[in-house]
Short mmCIF file of C-alpha atoms in Angstrom, two decimals:
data_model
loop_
_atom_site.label_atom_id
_atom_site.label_comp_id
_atom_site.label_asym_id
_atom_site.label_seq_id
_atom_site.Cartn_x
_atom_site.Cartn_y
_atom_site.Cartn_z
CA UNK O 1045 18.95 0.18 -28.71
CA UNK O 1046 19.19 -2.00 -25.93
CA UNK O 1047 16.74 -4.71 -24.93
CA UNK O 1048 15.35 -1.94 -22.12
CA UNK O 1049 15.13 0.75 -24.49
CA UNK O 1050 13.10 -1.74 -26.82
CA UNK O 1051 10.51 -2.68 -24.33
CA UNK O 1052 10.18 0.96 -23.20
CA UNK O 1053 9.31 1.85 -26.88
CA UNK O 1054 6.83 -0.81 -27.14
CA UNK O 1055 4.66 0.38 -23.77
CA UNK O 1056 4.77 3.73 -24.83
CA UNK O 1057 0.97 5.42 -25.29
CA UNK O 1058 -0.48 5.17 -28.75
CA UNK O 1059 -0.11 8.14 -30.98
CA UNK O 1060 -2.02 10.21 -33.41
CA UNK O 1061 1.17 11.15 -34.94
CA UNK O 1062 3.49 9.54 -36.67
CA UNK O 1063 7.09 9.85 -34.88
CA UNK O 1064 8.48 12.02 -37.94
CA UNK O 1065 5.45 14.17 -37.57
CA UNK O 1066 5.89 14.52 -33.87
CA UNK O 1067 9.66 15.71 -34.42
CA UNK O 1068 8.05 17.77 -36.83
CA UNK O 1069 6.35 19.60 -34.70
CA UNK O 1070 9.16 19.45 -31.83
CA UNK O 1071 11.45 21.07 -34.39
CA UNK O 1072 9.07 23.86 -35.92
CA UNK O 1073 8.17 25.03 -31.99
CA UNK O 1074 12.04 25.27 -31.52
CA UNK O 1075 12.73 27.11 -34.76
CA UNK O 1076 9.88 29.63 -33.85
CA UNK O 1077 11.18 30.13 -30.36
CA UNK O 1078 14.93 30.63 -31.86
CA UNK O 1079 13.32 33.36 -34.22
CA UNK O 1080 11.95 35.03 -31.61
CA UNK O 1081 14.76 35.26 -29.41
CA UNK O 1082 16.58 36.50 -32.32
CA UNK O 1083 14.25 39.15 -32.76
CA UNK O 1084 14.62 40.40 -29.37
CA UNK O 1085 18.43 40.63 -29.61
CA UNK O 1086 18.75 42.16 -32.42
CA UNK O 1087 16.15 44.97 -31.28
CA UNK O 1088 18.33 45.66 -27.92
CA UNK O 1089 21.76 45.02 -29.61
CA UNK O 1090 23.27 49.11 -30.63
CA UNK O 1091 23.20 50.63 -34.25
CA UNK O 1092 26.53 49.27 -34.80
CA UNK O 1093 26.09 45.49 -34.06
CA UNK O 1094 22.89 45.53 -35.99
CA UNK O 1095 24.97 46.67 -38.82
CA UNK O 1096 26.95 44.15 -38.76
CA UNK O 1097 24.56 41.34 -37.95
CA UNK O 1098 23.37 42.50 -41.40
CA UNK O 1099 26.73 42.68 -43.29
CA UNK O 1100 27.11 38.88 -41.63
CA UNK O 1101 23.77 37.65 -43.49
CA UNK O 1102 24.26 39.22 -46.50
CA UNK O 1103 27.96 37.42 -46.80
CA UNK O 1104 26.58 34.34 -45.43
CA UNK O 1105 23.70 34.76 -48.18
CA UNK O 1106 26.39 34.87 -50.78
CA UNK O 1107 26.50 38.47 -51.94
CA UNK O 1108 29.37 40.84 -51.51
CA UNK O 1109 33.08 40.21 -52.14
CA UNK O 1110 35.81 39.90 -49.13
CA UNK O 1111 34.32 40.54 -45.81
CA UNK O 1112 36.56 43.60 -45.41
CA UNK O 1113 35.10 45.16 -48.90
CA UNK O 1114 31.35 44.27 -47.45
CA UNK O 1115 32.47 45.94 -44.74
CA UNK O 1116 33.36 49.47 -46.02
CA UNK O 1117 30.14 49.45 -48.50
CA UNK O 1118 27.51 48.58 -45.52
CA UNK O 1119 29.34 50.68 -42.74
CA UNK O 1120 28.41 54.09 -44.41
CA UNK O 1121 25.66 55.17 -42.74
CA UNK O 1122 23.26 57.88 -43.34
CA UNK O 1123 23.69 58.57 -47.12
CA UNK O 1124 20.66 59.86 -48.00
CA UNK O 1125 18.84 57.23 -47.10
CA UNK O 1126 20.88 54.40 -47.93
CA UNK O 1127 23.18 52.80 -45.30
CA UNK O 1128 25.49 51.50 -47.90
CA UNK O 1129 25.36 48.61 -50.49
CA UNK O 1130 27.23 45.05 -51.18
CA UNK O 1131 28.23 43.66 -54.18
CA UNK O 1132 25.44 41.44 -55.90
CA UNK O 1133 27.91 38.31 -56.41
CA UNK O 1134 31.72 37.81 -55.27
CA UNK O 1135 32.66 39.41 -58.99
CA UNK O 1136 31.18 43.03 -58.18
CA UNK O 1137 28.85 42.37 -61.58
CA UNK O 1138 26.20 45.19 -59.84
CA UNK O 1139 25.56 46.61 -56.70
CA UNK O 1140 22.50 46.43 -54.25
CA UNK O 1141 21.72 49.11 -51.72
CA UNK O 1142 20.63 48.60 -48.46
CA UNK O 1143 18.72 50.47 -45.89
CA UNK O 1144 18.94 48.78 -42.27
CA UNK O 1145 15.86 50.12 -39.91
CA UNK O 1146 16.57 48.55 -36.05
CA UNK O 1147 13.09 49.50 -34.71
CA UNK O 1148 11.49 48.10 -31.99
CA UNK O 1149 7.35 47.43 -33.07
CA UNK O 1150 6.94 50.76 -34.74
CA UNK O 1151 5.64 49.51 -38.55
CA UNK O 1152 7.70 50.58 -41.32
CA UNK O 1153 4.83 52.48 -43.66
CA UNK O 1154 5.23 53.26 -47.07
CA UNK O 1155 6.92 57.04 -46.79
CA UNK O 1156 10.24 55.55 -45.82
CA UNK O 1157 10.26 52.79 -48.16
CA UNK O 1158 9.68 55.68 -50.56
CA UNK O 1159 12.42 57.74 -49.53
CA UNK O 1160 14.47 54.78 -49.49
CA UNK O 1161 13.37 54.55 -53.37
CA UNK O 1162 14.16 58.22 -54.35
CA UNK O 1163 17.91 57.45 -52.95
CA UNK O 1164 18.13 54.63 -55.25
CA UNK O 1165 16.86 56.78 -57.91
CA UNK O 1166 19.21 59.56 -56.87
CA UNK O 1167 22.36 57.02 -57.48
CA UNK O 1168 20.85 55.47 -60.79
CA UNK O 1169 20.41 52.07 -58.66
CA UNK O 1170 18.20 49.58 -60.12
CA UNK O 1171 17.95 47.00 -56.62
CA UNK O 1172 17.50 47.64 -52.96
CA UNK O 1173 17.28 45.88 -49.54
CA UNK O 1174 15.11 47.20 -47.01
CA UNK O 1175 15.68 45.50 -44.11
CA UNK O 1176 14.24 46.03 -40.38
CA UNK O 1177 13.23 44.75 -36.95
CA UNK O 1178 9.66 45.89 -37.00
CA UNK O 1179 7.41 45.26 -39.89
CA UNK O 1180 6.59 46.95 -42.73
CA UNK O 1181 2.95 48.25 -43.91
CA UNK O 1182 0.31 47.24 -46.48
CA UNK O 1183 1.09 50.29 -48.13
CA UNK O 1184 4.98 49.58 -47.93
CA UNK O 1185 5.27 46.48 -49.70
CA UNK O 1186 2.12 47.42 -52.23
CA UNK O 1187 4.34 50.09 -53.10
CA UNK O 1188 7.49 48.07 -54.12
CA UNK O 1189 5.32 45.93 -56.73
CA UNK O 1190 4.33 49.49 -58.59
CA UNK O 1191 7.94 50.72 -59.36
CA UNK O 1192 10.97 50.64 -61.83
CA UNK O 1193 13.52 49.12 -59.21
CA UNK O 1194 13.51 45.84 -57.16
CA UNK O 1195 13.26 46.70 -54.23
CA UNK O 1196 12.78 43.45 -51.59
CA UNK O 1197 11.72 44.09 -48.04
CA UNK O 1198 13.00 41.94 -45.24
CA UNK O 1199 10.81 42.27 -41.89
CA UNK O 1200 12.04 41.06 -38.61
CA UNK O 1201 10.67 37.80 -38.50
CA UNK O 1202 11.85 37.21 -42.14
CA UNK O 1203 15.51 38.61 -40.99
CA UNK O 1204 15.56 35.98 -37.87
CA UNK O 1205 14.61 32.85 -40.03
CA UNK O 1206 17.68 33.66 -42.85
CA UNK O 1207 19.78 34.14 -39.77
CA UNK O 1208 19.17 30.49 -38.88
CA UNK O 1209 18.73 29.24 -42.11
CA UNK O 1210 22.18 30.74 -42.78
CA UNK O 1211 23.77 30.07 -39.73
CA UNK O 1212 24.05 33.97 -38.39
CA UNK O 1213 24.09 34.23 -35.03
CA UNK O 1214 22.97 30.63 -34.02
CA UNK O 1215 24.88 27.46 -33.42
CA UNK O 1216 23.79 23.75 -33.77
CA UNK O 1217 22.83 22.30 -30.15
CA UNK O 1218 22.07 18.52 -31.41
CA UNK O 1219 21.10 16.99 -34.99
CA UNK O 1220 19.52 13.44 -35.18
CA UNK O 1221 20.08 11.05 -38.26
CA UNK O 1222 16.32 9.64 -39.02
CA UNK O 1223 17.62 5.89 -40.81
CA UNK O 1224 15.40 3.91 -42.68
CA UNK O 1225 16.10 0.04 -43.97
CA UNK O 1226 18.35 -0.25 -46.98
CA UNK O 1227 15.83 -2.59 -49.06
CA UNK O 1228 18.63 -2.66 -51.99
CA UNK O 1229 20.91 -3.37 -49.24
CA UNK O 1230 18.60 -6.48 -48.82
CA UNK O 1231 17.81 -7.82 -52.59
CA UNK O 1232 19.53 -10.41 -53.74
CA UNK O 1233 20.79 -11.14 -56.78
#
């Protein structure tokens, strides 16, 4: 800092925060904002891109092989319920199905989260990804806790904040290294 910089700290008003709490803050508005936004695109963006915004967090997550086999498993749509599936780790050890709902506010309720269950049953499939837009009923996620498979829903708001967290669809505007004094730097021996 220079000397200006300095004495502009020092006149600055008294706060009730601490400065790490007040970047706190700065950075948790931002985050919801970016989620939001997120949201909104992915509701107006086609079938297709939504698709693929999936296929793009699921890789980025860690599951599935080579993009290109991700690719062929997730773009077969309308399989009885089941939009296609992705290998659980890069080896291909098991496979989880996934169901990709691009709704706008309509609520995902419990009869589609059940059909999405009887196709999993139908192809002896033990774990499932339901993932949408919109948001999913009381009845919807009571009824995942009461059944044989795993089945994990993913509502929009959930979907935007693992696209950030994994770097889907976002880039990095500005990052700030917080320092702190060394004090083994300063102990002598």
């Amino acid at each position: 800092y220079g000397d200006d910089e300095v004495r502009g700290l020092e006149k600055s008003e008294p706060s009730e925060n601490t400065p790490e709490e007040t970047m706190l803050a700065g950075y948790q508005s931002i985050a919801k904002e970016l989620q939001a936004e997120l949201l909104d695109r992915l509701k107006a963006s086609s079938p297709i891109f939504f698709e693929q915004a999936v296929l793009d967090l699921l890789l980025g997550m860690g599951y599935g092989g080579s993009r290109k086999d991700a690719a062929q498993a997730i773009g077969k749509s309308g399989d009885e319920g089941i939009d296609g599936f992705i290998k659980e780790d890069k080896l291909g050890l098991d496979l989880i199905y996934v169901q990709a709902k691009r709704w706008g506010d309509a609520t995902v309720g419990s009869p589609e989260v059940q059909s999405f269950v009887g196709a999993l049953t139908g192809k002896f499939a033990k774990k499932g990804i339901f993932i949408t837009t919109s948001s999913f009923s009381k009845e919807a996620a009571e009824y995942t806790k009461h059944i044989d498979c795993k089945v994990i829903l993913i509502d929009g708001w959930h979907l935007a904040k693992l696209m950030i967290e994994h770097n889907v669809g976002v880039s990095t505007t500005a990052t700030y290294d917080i320092k702190k004094v060394d004090s083994d730097y300063f102990t002598e021996e």
